[in-house]
Coordinates of N, CA, C and O in Angstrom, one line a residue:
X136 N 0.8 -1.2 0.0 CA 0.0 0.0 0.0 C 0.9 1.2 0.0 O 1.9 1.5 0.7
X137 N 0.4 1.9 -0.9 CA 1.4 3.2 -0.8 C 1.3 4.2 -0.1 O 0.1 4.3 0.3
X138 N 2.2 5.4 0.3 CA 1.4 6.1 1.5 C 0.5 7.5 0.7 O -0.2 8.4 1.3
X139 N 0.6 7.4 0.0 CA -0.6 8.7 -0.9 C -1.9 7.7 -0.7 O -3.0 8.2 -0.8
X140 N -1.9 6.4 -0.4 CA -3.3 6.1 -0.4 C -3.8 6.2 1.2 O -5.0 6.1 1.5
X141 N -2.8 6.3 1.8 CA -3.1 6.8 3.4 C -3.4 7.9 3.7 O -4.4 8.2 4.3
X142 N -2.5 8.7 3.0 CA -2.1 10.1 3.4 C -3.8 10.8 3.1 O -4.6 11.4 3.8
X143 N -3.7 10.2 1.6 CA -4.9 11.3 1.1 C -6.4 11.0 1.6 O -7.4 11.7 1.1
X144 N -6.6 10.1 2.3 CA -8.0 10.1 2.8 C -7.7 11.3 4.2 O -8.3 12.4 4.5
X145 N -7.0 10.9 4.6 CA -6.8 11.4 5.8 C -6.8 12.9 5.6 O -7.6 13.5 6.2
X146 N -6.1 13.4 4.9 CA -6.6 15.0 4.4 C -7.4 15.5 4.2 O -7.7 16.6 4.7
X147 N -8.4 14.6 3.1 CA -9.1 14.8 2.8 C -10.5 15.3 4.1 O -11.3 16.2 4.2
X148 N -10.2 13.7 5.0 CA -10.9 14.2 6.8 C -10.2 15.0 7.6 O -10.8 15.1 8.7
X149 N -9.2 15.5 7.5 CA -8.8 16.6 8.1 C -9.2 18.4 7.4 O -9.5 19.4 7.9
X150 N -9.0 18.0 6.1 CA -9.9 19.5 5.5 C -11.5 19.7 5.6 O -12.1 20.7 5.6
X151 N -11.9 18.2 5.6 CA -13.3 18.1 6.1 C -13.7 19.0 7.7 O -14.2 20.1 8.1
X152 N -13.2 18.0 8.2 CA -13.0 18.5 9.5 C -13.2 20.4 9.9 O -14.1 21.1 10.3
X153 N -11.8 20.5 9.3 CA -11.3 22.2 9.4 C -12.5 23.0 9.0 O -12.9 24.0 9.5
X154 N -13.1 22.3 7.5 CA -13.6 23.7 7.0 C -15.1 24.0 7.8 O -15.6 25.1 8.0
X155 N -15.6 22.6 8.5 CA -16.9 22.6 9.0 C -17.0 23.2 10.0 O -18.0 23.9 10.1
X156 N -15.5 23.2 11.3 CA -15.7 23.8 12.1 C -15.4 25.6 12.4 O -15.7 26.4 13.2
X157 N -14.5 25.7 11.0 CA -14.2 27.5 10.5 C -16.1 28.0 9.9 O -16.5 29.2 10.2
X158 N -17.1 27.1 9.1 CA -18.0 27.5 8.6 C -19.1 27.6 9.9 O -19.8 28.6 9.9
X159 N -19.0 26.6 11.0 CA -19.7 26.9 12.3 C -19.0 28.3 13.0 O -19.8 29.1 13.3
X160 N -17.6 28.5 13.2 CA -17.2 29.4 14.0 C -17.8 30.4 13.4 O -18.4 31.1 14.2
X161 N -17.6 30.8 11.8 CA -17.7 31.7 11.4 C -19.5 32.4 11.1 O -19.7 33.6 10.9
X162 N -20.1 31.6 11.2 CA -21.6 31.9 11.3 C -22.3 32.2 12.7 O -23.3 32.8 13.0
X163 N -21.2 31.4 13.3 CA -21.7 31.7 15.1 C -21.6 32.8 15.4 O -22.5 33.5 15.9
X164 N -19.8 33.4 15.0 CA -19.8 34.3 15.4 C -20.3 35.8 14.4 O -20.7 36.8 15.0
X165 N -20.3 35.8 13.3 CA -21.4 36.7 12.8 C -22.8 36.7 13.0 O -23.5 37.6 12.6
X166 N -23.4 35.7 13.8 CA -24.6 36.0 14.7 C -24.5 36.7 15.8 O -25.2 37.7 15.9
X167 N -23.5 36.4 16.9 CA -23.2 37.0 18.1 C -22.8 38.6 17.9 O -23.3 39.4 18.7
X168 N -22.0 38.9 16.8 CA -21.5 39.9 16.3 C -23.0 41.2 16.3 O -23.2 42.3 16.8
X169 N -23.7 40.6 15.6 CA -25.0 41.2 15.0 C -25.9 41.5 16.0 O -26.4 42.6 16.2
X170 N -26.1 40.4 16.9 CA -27.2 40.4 17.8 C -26.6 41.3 19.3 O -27.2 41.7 20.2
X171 N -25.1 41.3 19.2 CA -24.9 42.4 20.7 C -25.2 44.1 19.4 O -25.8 44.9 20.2
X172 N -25.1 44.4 18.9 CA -25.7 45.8 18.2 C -26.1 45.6 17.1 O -25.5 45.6 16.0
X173 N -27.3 45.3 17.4 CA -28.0 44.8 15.8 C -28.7 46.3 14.8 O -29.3 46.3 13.7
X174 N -28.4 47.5 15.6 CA -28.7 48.6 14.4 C -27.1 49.5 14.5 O -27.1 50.7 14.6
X175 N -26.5 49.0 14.5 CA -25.0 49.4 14.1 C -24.4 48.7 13.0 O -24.3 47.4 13.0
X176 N -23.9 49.3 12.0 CA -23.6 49.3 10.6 C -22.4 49.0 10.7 O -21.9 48.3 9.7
X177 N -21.6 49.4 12.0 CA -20.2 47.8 11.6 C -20.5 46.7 12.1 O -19.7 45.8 12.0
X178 N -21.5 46.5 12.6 CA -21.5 45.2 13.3 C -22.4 44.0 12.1 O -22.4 42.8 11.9
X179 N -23.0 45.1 11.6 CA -23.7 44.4 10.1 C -22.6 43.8 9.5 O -22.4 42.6 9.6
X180 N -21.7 44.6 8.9 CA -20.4 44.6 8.0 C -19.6 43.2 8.2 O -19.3 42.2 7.5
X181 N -19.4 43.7 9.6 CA -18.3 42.8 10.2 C -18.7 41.0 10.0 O -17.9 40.1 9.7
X182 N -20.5 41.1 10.3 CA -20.7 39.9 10.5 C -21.1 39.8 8.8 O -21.4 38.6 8.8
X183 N -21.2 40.1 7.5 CA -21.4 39.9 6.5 C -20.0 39.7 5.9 O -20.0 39.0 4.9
X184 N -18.5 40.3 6.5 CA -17.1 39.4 6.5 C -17.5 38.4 6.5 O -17.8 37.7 5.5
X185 N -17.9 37.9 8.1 CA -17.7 36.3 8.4 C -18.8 35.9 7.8 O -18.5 34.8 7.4
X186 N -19.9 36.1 7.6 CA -21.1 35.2 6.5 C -20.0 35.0 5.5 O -19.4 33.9 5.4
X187 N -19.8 35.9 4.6 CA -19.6 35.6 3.3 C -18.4 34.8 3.3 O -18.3 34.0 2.4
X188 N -17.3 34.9 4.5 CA -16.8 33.8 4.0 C -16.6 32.5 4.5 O -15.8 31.7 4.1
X189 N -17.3 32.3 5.2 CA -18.5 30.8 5.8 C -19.0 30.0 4.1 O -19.0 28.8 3.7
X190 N -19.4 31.0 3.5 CA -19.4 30.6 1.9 C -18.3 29.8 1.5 O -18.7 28.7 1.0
X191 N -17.0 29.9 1.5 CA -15.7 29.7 1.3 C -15.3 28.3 2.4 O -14.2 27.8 2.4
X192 N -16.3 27.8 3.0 CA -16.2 27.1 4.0 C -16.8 26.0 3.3 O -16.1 25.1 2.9
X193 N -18.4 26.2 2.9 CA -19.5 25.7 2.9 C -19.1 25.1 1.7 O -19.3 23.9 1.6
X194 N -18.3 25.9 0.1 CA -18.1 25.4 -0.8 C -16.9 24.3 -0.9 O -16.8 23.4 -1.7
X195 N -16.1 24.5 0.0 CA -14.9 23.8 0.3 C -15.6 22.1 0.5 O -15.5 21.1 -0.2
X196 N -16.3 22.1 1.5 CA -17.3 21.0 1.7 C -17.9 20.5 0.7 O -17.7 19.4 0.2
X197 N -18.9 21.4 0.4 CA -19.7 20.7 -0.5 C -19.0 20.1 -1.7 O -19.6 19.1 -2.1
X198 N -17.7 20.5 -2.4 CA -16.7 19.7 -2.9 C -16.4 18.5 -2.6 O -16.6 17.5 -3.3
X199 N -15.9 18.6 -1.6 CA -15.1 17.4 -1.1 C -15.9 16.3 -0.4 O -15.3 15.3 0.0
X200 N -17.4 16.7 -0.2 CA -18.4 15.3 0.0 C -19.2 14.8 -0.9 O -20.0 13.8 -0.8
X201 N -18.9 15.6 -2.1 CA -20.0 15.1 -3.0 C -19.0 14.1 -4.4 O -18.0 14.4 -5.1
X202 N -19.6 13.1 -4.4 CA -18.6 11.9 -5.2 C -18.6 12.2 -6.8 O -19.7 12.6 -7.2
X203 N -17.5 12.0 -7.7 CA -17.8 12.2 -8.6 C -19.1 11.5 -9.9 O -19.4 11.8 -11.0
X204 N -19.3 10.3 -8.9 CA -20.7 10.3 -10.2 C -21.7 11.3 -10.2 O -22.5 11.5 -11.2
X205 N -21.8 12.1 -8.8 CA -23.1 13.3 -8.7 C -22.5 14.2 -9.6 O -23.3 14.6 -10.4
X206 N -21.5 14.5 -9.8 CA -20.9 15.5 -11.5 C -20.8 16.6 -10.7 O -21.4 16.7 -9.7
X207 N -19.6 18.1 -11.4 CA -19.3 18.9 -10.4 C -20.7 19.6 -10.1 O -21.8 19.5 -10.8
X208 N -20.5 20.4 -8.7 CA -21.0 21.8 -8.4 C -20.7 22.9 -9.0 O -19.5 23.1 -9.2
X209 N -21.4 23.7 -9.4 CA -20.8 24.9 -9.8 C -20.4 25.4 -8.6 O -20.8 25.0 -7.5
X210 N -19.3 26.6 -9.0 CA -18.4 27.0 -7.8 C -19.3 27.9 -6.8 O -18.8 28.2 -5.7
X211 N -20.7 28.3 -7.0 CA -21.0 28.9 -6.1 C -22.4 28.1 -5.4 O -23.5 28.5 -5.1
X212 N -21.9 27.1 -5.3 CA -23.0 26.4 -4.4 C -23.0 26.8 -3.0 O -23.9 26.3 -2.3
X213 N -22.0 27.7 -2.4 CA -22.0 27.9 -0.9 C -22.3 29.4 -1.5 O -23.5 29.7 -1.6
X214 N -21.7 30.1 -1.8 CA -22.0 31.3 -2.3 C -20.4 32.1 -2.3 O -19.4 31.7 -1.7
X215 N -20.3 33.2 -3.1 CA -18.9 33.5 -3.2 C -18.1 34.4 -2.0 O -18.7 35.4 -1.6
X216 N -17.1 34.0 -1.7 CA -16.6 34.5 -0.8 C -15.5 36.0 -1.4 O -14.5 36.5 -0.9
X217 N -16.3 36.4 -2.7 CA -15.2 37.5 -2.7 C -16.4 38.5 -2.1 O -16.0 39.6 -2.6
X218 N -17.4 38.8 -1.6 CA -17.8 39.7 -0.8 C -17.5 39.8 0.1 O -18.2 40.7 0.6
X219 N -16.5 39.2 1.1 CA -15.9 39.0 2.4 C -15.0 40.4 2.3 O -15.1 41.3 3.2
X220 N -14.2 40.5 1.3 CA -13.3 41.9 1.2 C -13.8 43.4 0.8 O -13.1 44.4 1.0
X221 N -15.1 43.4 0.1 CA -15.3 45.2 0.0 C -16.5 45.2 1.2 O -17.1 46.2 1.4
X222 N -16.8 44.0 2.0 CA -17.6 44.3 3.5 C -16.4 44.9 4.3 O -16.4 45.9 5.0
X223 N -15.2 44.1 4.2 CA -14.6 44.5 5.8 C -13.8 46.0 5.2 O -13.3 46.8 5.9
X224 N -13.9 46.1 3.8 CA -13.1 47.6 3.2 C -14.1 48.6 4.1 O -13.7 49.4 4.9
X225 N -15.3 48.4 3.8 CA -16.4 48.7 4.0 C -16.7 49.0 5.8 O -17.2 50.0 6.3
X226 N -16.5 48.4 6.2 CA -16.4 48.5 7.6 C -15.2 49.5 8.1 O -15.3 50.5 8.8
X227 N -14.3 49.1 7.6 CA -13.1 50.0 7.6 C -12.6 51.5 7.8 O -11.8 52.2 8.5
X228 N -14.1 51.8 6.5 CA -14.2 53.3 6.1 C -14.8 53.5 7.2 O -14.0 54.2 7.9
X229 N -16.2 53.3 8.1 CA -16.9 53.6 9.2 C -16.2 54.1 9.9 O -16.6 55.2 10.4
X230 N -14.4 53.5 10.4 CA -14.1 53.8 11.5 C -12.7 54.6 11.6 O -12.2 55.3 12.5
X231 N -12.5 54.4 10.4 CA -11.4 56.4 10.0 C -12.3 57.5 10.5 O -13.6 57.5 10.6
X232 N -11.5 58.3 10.6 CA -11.9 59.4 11.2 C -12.8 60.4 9.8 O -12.5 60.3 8.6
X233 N -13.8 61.3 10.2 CA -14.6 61.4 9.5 C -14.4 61.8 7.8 O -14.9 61.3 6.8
X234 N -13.3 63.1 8.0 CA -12.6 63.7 6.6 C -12.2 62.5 5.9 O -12.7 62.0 4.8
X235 N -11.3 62.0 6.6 CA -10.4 60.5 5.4 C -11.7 59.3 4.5 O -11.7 58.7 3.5
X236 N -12.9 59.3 5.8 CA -13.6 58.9 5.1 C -14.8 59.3 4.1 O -15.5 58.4 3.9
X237 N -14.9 60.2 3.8 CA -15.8 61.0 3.2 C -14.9 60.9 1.7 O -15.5 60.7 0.6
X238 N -13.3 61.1 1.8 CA -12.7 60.6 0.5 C -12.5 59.4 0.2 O -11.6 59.2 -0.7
X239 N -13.1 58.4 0.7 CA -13.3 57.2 0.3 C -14.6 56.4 0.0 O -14.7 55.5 -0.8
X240 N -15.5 57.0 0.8 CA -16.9 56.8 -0.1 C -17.2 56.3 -1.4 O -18.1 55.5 -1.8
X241 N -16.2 56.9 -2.2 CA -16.2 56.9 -3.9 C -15.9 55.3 -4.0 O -16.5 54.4 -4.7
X242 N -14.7 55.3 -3.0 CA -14.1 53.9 -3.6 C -14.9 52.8 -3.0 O -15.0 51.6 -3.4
X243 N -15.7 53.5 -1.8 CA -16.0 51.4 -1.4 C -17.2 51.5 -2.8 O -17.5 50.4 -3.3
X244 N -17.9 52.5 -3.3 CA -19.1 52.1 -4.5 C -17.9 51.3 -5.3 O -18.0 50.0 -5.3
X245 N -17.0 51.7 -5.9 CA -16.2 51.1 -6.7 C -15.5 49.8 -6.4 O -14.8 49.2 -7.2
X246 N -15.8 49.4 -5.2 CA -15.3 48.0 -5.0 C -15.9 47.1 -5.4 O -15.5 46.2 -6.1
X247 N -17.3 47.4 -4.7 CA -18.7 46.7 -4.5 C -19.2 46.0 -6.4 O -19.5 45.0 -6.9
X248 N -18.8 47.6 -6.8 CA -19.0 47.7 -8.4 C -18.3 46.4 -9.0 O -18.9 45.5 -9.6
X249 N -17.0 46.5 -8.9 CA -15.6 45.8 -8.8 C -16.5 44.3 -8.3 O -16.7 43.5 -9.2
X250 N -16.8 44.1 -7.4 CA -17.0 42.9 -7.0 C -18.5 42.1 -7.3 O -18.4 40.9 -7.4
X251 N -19.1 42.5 -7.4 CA -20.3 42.2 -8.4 C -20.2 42.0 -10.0 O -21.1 41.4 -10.6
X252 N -19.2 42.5 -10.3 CA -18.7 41.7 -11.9 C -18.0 40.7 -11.6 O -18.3 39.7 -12.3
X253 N -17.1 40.6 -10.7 CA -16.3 39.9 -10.9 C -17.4 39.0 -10.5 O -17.6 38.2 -11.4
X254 N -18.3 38.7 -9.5 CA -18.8 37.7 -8.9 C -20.0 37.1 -10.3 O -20.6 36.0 -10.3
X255 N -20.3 37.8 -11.2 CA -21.0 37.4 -12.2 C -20.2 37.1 -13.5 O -20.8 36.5 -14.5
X256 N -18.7 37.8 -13.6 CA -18.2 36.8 -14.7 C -18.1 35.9 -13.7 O -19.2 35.5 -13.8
X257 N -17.7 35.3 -12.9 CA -17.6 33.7 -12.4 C -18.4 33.3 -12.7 O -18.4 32.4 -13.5
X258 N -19.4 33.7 -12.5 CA -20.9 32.7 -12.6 C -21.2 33.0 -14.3 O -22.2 32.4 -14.6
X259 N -20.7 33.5 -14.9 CA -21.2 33.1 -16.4 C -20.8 33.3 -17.8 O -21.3 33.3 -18.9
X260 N -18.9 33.4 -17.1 CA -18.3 33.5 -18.5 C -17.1 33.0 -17.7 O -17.1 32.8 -16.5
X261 N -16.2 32.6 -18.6 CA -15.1 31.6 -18.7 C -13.9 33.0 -18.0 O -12.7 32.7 -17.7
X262 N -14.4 34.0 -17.8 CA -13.0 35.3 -17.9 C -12.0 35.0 -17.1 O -10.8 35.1 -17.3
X263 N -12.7 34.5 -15.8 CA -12.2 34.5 -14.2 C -12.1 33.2 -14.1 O -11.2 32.8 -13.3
X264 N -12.8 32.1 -14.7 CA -12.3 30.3 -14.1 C -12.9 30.0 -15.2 O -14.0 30.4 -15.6
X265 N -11.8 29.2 -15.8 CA -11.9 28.8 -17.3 C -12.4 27.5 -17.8 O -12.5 27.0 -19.0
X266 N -12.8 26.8 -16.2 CA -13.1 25.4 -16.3 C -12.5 24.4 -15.1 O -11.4 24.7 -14.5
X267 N -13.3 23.3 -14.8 CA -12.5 22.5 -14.0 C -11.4 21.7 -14.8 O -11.4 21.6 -16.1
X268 N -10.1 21.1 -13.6 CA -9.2 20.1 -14.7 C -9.7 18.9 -13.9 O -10.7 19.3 -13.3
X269 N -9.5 17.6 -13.6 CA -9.7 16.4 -13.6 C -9.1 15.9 -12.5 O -9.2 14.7 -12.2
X270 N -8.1 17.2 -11.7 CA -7.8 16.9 -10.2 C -9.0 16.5 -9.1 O -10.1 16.3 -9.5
X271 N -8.9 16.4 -8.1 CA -9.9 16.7 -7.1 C -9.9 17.7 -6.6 O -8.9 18.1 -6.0
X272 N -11.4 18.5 -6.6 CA -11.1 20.0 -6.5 C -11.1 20.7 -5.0 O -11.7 21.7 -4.7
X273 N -10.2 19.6 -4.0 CA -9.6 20.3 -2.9 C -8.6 21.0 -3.4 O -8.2 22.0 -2.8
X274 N -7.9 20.7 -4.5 CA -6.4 21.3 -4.5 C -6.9 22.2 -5.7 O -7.6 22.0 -6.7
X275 N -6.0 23.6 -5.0 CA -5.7 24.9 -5.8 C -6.0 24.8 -7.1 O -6.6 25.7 -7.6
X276 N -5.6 23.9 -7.6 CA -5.2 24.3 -9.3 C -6.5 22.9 -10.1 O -6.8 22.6 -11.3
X277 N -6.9 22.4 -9.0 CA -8.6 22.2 -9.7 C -9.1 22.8 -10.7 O -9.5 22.2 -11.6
X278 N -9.2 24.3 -10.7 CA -9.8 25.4 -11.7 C -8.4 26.0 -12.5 O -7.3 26.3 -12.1
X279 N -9.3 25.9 -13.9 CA -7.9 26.5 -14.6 C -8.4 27.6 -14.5 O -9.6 27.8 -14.3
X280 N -7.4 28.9 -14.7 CA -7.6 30.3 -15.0 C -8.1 30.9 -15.8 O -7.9 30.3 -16.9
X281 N -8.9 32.1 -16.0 CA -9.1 32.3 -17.0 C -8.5 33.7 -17.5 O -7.9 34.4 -16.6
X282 N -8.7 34.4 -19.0 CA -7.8 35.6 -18.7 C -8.0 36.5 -17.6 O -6.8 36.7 -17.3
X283 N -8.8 37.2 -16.7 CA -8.9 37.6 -16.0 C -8.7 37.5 -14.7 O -9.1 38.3 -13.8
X284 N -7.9 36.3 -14.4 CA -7.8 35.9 -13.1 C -6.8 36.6 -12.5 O -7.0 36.5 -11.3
X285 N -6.1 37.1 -12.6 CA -4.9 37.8 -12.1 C -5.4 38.7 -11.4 O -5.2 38.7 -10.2
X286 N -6.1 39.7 -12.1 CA -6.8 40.6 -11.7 C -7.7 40.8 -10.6 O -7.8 41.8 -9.8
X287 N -8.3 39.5 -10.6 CA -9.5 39.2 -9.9 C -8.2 38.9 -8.2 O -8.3 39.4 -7.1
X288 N -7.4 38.2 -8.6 CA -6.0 37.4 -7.7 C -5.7 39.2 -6.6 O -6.0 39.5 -5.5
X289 N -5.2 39.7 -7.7 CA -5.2 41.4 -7.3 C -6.1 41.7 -6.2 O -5.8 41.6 -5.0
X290 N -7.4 42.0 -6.8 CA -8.5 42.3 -6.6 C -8.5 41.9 -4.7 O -8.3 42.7 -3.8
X291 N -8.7 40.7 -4.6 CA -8.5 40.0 -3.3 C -7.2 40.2 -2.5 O -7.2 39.6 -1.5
X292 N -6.4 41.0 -2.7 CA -5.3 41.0 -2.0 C -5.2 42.8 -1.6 O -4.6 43.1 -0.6
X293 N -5.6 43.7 -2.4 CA -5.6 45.0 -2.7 C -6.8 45.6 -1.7 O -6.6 46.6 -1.2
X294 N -8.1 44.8 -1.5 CA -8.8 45.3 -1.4 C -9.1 45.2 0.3 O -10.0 45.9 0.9
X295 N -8.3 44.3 0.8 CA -8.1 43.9 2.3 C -7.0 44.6 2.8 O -7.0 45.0 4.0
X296 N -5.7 45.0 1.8 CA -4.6 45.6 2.3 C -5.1 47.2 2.3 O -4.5 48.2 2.6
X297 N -6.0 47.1 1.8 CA -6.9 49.2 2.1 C -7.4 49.6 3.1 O -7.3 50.8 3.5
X298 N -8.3 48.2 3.9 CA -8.9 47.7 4.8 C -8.2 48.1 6.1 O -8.6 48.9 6.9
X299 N -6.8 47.3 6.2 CA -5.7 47.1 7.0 C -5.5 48.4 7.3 O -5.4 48.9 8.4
X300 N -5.3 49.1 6.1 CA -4.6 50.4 6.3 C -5.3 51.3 7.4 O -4.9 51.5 8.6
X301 N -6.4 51.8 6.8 CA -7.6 52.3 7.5 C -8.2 51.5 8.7 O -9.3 51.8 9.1
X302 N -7.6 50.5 9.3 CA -7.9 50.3 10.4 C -6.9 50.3 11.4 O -7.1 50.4 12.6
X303 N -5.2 50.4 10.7 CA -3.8 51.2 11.3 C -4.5 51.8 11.6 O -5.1 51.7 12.7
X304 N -4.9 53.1 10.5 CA -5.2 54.8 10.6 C -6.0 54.9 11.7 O -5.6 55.7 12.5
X305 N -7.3 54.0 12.1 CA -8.3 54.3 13.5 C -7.0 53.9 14.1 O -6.5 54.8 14.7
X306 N -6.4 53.0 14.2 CA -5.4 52.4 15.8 C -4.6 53.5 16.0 O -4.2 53.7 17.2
X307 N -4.2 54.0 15.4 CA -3.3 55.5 16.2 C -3.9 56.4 16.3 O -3.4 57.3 17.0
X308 N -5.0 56.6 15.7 CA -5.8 58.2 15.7 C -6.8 57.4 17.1 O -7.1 58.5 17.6
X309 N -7.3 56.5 17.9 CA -7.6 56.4 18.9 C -7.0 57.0 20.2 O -5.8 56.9 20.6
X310 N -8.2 57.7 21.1 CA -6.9 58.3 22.0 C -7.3 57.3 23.4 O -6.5 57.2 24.4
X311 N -8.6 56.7 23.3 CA -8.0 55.6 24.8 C -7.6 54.1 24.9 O -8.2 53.2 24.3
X312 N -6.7 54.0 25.5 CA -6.0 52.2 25.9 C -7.3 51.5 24.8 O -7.3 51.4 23.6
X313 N -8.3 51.2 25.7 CA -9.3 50.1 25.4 C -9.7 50.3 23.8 O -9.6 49.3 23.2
X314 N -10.1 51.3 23.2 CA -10.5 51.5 21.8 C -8.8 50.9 21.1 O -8.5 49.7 21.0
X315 N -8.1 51.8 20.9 CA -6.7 51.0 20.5 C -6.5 49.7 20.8 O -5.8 49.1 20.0
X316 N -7.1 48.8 22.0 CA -7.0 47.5 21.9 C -7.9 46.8 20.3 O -7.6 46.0 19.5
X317 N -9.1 47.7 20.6 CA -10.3 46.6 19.9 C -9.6 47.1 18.6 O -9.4 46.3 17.7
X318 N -9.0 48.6 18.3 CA -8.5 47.8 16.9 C -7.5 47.4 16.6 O -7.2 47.1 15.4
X319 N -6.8 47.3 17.4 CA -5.7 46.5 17.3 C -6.2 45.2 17.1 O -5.8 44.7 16.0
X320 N -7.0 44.3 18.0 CA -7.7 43.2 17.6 C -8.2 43.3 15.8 O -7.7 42.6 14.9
X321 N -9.1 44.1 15.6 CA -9.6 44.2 14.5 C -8.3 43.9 13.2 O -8.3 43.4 12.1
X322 N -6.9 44.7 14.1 CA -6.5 44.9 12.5 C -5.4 43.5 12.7 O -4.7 43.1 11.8

């Protein structure tokens, strides 16, 4: 017996495992989030991060339990996890201080904008995932690329590191201990 035929069940129940209990954590705590200030607009945000990428959880799963005679899922059977990044951009903006964000307004429309194409070429042109290959689609390179993927690659990495930024900018422009902790937590 060879050890890939060991190894890879076993991953396979160890990514099982992981993603179920990240898609529980992550829904729990976007409930909890919501229901201690449920008409506060970051606490919306914050918990629509963690929904949307409970998606990213959900799809991971539903991959990796469903056998291949049932034939693939399309990729958004949990739902897309690129709305996880212009929510927490989005959250972000709330908590800069008022000026800095009033010049960014522009951009989170432009994210959202940004992210709602992208989330509909996935779902209905080749631009962004050009198709499955014949791997099993736990692993990365399951989906071939399509021209646009880079962008989209970008896209996801650019729009969290703005996030980041603007939640530095609240952690030093805070003037008591306790607020500076939470965003320090946050960032």
């Amino acid at each position: 017996m060879e050890v890939i035929e060991i190894v890879e069940p076993f991953l396979f129940t160890l990514t099982s495992f992981i993603n179920f209990l990240c898609l529980a954590l992550s829904l729990w705590l976007g409930f909890y989030i919501v229901t201690r200030s449920p008409r506060s607009r970051v606490s919306w945000l914050a918990s629509g991060t963690l929904w949307s990428l409970s998606g990213s959880f959900l799809n991971t799963l539903t991959y990796i339990t469903v056998s291949p005679e049932q034939g693939t899922l399309p990729w958004w059977w949990g739902w897309s996890a690129a709305f996880a990044a212009p929510f927490w951009f989005h959250m972000s903006v709330f908590l800069i201080p008022s000026k800095l964000a009033s010049k960014q307004r522009p951009l989170v429309i432009l994210v959202y904008f940004l992210t709602l194409n992208f989330v509909a070429m996935e779902a209905y042109t080749t631009w962004v995932f050009a198709g499955a290959t014949a791997k099993p689609p736990i692993y990365n390179s399951a989906q071939r690329p399509g021209p646009l993927y880079l962008l989209f690659g970008l896209f996801l990495i650019v729009v969290p590191a703005l996030a980041l930024y603007n939640l530095r900018l609240s952690w030093k422009q805070a003037k008591s201990l306790p607020i500076q902790r939470q965003f320090l937590t946050l960032l």
